[in-house]
Coordinates of C-alpha atoms and ligand atoms in Angstrom, one line a residue:
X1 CA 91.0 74.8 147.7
X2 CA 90.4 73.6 144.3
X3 CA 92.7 71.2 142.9
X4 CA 93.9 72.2 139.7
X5 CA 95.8 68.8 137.6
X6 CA 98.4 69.0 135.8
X7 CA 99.4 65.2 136.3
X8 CA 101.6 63.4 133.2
X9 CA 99.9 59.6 133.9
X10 CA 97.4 58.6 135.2
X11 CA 96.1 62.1 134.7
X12 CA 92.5 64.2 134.8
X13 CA 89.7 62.3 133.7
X14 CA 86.4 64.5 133.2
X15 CA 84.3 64.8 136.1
X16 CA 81.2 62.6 133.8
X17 CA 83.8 60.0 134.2
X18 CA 84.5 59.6 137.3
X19 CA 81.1 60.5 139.0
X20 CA 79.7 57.2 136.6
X21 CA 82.4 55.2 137.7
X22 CA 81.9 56.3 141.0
X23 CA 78.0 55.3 140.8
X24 CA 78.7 51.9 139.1
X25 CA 80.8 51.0 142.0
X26 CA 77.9 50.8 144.1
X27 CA 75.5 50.2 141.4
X28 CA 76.1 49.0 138.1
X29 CA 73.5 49.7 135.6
X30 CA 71.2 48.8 138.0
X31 CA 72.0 45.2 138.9
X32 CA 72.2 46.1 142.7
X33 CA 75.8 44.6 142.3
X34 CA 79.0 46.6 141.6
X35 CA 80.9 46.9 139.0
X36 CA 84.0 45.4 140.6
X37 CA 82.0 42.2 141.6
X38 CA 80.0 41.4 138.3
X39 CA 81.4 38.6 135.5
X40 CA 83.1 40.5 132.4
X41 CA 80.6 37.8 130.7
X42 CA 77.4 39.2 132.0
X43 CA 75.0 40.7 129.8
X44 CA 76.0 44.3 131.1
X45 CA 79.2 44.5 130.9
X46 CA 78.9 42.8 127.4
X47 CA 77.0 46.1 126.2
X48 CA 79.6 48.4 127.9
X49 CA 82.7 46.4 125.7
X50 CA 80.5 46.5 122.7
X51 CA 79.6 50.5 123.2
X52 CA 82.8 51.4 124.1
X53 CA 84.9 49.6 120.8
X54 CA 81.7 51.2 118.6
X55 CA 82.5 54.6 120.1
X56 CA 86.3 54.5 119.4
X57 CA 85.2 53.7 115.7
X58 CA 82.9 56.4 115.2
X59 CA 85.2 59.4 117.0
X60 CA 87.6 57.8 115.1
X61 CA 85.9 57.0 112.2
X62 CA 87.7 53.6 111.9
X63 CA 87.2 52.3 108.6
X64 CA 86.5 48.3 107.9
X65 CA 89.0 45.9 107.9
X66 CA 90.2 47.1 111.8
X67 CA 89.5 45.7 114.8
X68 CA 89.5 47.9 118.1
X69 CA 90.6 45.8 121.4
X70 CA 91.2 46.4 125.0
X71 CA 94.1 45.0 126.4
X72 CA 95.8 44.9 129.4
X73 CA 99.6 44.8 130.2
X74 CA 100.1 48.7 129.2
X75 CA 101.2 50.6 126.1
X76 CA 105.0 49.1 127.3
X77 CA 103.3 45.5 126.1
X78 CA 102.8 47.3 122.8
X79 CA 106.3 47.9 122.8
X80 CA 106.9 43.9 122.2
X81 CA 103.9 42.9 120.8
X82 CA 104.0 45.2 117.9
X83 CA 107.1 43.6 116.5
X84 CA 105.7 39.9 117.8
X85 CA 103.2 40.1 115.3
X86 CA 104.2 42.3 112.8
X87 CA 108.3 42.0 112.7
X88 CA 109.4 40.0 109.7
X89 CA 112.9 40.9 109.2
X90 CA 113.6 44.7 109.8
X91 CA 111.4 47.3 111.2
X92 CA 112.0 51.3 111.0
X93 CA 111.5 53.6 114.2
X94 CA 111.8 57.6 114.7
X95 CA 113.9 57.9 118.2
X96 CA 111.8 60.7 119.8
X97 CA 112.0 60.2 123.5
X98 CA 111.9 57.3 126.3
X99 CA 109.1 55.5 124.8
X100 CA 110.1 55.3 121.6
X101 CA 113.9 54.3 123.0
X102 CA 111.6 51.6 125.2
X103 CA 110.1 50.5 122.0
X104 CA 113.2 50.2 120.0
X105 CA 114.7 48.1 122.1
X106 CA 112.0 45.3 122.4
X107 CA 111.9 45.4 118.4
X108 CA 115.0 44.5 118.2
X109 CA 114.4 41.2 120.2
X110 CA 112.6 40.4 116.9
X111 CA 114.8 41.3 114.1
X112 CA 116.8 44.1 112.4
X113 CA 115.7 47.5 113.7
X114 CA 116.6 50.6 111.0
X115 CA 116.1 53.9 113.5
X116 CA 115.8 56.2 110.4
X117 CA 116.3 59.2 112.7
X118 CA 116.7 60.2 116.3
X119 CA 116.9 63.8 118.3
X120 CA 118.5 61.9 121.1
X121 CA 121.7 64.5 121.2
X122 CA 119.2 67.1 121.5
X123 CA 117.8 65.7 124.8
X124 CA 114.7 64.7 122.2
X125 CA 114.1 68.6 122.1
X126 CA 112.0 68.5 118.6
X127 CA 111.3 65.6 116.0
X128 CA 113.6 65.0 113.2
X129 CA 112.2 65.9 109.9
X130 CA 114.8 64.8 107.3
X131 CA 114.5 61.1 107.3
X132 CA 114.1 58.6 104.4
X133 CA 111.8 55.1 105.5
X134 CA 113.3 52.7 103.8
X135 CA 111.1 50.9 101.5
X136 CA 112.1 47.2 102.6
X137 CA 110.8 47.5 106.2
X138 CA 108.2 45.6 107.4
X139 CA 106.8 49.0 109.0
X140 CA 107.7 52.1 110.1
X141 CA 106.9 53.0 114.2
X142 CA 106.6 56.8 115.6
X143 CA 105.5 57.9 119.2
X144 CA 102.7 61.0 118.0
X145 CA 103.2 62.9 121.5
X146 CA 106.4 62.7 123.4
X147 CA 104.7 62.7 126.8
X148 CA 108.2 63.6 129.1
X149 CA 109.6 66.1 126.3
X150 CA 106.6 67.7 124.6
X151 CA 107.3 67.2 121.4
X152 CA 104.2 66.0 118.9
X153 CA 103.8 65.2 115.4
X154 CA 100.1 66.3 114.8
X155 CA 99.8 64.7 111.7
X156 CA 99.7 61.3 109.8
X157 CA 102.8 61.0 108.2
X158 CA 102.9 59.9 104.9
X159 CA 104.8 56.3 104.8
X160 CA 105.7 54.3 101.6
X161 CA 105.5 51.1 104.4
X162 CA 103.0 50.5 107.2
X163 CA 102.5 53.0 109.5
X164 CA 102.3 51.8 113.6
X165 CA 101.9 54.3 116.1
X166 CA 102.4 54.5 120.1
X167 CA 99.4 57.3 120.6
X168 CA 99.3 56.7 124.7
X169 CA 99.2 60.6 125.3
X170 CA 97.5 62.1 122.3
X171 CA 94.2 59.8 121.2
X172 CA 91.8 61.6 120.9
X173 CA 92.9 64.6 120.6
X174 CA 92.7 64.9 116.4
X175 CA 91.3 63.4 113.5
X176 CA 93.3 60.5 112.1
X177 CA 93.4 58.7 109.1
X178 CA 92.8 55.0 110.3
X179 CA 93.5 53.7 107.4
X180 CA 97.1 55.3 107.1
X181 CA 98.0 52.7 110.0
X182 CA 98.3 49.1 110.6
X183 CA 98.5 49.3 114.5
X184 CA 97.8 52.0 116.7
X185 CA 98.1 51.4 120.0
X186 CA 97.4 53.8 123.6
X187 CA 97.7 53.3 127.0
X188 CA 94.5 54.6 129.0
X189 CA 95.8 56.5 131.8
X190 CA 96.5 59.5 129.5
X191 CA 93.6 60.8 127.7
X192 CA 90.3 58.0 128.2
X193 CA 90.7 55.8 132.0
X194 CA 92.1 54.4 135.0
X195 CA 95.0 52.7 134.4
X196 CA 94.9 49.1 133.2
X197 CA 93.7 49.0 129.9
X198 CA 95.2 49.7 126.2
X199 CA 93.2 50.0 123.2
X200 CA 94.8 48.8 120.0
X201 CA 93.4 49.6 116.6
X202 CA 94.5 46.7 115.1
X203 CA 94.3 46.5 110.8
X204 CA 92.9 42.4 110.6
X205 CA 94.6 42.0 107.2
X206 CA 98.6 43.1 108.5
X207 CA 97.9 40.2 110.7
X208 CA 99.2 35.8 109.7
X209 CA 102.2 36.8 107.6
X210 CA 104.9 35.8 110.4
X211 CA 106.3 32.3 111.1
X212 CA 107.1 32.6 114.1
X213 CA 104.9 31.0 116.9
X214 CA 103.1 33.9 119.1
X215 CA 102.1 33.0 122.4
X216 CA 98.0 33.2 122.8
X217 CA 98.2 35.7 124.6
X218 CA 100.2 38.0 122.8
X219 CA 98.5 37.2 119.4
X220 CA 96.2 40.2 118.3
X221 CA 94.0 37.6 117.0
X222 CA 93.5 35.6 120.0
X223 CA 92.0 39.0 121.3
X224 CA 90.3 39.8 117.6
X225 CA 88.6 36.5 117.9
X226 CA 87.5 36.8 121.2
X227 CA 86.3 40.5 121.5
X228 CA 88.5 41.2 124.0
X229 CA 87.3 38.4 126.4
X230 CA 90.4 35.6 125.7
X231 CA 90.6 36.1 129.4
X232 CA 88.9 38.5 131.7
X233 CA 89.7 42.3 130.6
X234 CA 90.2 44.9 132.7
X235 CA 86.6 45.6 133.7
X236 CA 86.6 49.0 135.8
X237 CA 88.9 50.7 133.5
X238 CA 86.7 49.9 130.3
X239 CA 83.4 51.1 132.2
X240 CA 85.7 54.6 133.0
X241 CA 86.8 54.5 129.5
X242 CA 82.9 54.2 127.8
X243 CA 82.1 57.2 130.0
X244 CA 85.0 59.2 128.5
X245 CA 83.8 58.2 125.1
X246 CA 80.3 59.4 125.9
X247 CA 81.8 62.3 126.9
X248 CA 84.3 63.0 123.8
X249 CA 80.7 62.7 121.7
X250 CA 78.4 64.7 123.7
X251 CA 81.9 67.3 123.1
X252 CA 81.5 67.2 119.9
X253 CA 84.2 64.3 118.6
X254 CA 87.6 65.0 118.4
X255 CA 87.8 67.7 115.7
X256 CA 86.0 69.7 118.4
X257 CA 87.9 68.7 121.1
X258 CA 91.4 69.6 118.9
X259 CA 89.9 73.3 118.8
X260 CA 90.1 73.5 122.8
X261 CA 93.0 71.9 122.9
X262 CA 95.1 73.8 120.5
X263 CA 93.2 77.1 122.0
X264 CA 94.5 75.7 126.2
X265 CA 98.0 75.1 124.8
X266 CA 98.5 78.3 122.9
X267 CA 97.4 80.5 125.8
X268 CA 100.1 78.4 127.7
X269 CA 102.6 79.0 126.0
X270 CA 102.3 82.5 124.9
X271 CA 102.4 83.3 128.5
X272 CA 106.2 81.4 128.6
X273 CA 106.9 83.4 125.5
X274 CA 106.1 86.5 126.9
X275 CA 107.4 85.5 130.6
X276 CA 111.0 86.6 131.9
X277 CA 111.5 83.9 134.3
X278 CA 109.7 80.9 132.2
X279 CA 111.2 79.5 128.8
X280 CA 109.8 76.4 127.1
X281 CA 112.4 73.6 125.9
X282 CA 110.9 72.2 123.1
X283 CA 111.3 73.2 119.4
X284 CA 108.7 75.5 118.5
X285 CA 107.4 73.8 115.7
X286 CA 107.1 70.5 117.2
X287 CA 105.4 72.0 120.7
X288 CA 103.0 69.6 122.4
X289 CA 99.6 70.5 122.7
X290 CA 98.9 67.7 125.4
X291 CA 102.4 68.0 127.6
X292 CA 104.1 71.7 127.8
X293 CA 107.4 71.4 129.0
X294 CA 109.2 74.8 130.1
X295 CA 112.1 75.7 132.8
X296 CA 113.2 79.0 134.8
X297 CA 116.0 80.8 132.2
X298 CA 119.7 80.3 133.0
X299 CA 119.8 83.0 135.2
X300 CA 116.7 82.5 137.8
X301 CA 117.5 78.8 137.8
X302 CA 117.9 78.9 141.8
X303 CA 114.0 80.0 141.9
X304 CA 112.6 76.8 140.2
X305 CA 112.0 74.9 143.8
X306 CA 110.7 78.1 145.0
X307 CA 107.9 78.4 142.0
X308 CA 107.1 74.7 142.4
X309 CA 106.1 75.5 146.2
X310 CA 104.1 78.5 145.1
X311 CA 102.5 77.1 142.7
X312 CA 101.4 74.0 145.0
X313 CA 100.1 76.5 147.6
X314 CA 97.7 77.9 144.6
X315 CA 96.5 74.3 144.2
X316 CA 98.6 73.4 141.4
X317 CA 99.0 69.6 140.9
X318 CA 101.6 67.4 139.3
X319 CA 103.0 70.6 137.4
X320 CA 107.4 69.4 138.2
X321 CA 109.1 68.4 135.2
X322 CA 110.3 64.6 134.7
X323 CA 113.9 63.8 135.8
X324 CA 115.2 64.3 132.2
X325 CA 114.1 67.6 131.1
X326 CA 114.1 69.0 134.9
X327 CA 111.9 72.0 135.2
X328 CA 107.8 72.0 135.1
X329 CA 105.4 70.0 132.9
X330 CA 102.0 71.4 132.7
X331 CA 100.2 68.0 131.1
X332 CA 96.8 69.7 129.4
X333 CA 94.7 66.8 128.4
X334 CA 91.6 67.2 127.0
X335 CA 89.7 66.7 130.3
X336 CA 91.6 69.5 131.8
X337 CA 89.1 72.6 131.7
X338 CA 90.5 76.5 130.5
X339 CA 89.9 77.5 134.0
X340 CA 93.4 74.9 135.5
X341 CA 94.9 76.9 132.3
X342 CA 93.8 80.4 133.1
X343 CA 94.6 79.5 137.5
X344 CA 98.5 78.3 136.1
X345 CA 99.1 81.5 134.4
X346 CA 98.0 83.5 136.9
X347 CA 100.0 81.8 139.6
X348 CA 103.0 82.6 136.9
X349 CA 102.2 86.4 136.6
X350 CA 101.9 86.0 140.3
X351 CA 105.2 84.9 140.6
X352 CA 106.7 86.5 137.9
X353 CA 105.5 90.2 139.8
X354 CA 107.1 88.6 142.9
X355 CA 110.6 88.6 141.4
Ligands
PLP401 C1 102.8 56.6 129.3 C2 103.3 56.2 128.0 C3 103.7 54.9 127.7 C4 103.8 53.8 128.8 O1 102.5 53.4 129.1 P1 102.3 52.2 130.1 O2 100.8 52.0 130.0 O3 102.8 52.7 131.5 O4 103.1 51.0 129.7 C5 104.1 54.6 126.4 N1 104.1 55.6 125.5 C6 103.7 56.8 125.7 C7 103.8 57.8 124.6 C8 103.3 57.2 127.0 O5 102.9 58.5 127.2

């Protein structure tokens, strides 16, 4: 039966990615060697590190002055590092969700933390709008998508400090304005690779205005310096995440990839709007196009195992809600085609007739 993934993280990768991947295990770019046996200093892997930072520029369109690395340690190192390197004396943070409560409380190993706003009574239901930055902060940190709530702010926001932003489950799938941002930081496994790797867009000049001494390895520049290579990066998941690149151009770029998106999403949740089982628990103005959260109203509540199972048997994958919401999460990342869209909402009308 076909296998239709509606997995949080790690999550679908296009089929381009992992058939390459799959062929450079056995044979990497022709060296009769694989790619999990090769240095990270050969001469091939070298072009994959260099073609994969030049593609995050150009479907990014990173301007000068930024450096693009690939880290390891996950976005959750992002979570310390950020404020390491950029934490003078206060910082400001919107409280959207678990990762932005995860990041808040690392930052504040580092100095004062101002959270300017938080939705945190509202089980992180929608993003609050009415909050001041305050002017004195070093700079001001947002999650874009709140991956376990489905909540996303799908624009730059306009900051009177420096912007960072934890973008783990929605790279990739806009335009942004680089140059809005000092750090932006995002965890593979949701929209580009394997776990293992992060990419951090990292602005060179926010960087050297902190006393405090930064271990090597948790220095942006250390990595800046070294393209990537300090020490040995993650190899495989770099190789998986140049083929997603490739793939994101050959797509068009991410203006054309936002147009499916918005387009799988919508369909989505129109069919929750219209359902009388289904009802989605995010804000509707702040819905997530990349993580749709919805539950069974009030009173079919004792059917929400039962849909689970059914959907399973249909081949649907990954689609049970996170402990805190409860419910179903149908995670729609760009590699996801319409068609895992279109089977979902069948096997809800399916259901739905059932009842
Ligand atoms: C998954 C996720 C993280 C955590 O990523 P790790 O790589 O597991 O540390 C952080 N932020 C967001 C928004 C995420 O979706």
């Amino acid at each position: 039966m076909k296998k239709h993934n509606f997995y949080a993280g790690p999550s679908i990768l296009s089929e381009y990615t992992i058939k390459n991947t799959a062929e450079a295990v056995l044979n990497f770019a022709d060296t009769g060697l694989s790619i999990l046996e090769v240095s990270h200093r050969s001469k091939e892997f070298s072009a994959v590190i260099e073609e994969a930072a030049q593609l995050v520029k150009e479907l990014l369109d990173v301007p000068e002055g930024y450096h693009v690395l690939f880290l390891g340690g996950g976005a959750s190192m992002q979570f310390c590092m950020v404020p390491f390197n950029l934490l003078k004396k206060k910082a400001a943070y919107l409280e959207t969700g678990t990762w932005a409560v995860n990041a808040i409380k690392e930052a504040k190993l580092f100095g004062e933390v101002d959270v300017v706003a938080s939705s945190k009574d509202a089980n992180f239901s929608f993003i609050p709008k009415d909050f001041v930055i305050p002017t004195d902060a070093d700079y001001f940190h947002f999650t874009t998508n709140n991956t376990i709530f489905g909540t996303e702010v799908r624009k730059d926001i306009d900051s009177p400090v420096p912007l960072v932003a934890d973008m783990s489950s929605d790279i990739f799938s806009r335009p942004i304005d680089v140059s809005k941002y000092d750090v932006i930081y995002a965890g593979a496994q949701k929209n580009l690779a394997p776990a293992g790797v992060t990419i951090a867009i990292v602005k060179e000049s926010a960087l050297g205005q902190i006393e405090r001494a930064i271990p090597t390895m948790l220095d942006y520049r250390t990595h800046i310096k070294k393209g990537s290579m300090f020490n040995t990066p993650p190899v495989l998941p770099i190789f998986s995440a140049l083929q997603t690149l490739k793939y994101y151009k050959n797509l068009g770029g991410v203006a054309a990839i936002e147009k499916i998106d918005i387009e799988k999403a919508a369909k989505l949740y129109d069919a929750i709007d219209s359902s009388k089982l289904f009802v989605g628990t995010a804000a509707t103005e702040d819905r997530s196009i990349m993580n749709v959260c919805f539950v069974m109203k009030p009173e079919y509540a004792e059917l929400e195992k039962e849909f689970v199972e059914f959907a399973t048997s249909k081949g649907m994958v990954g689609i049970k809600g996170h402990r805190s919401v409860g419910g179903f999460r149908a995670s729609l990342y760009n590699a996801l085609p319409m068609e895992s869209v279109d089977a979902l909402i069948a096997t809800m009308k399916e259901f739905e007739a059932n009842h």
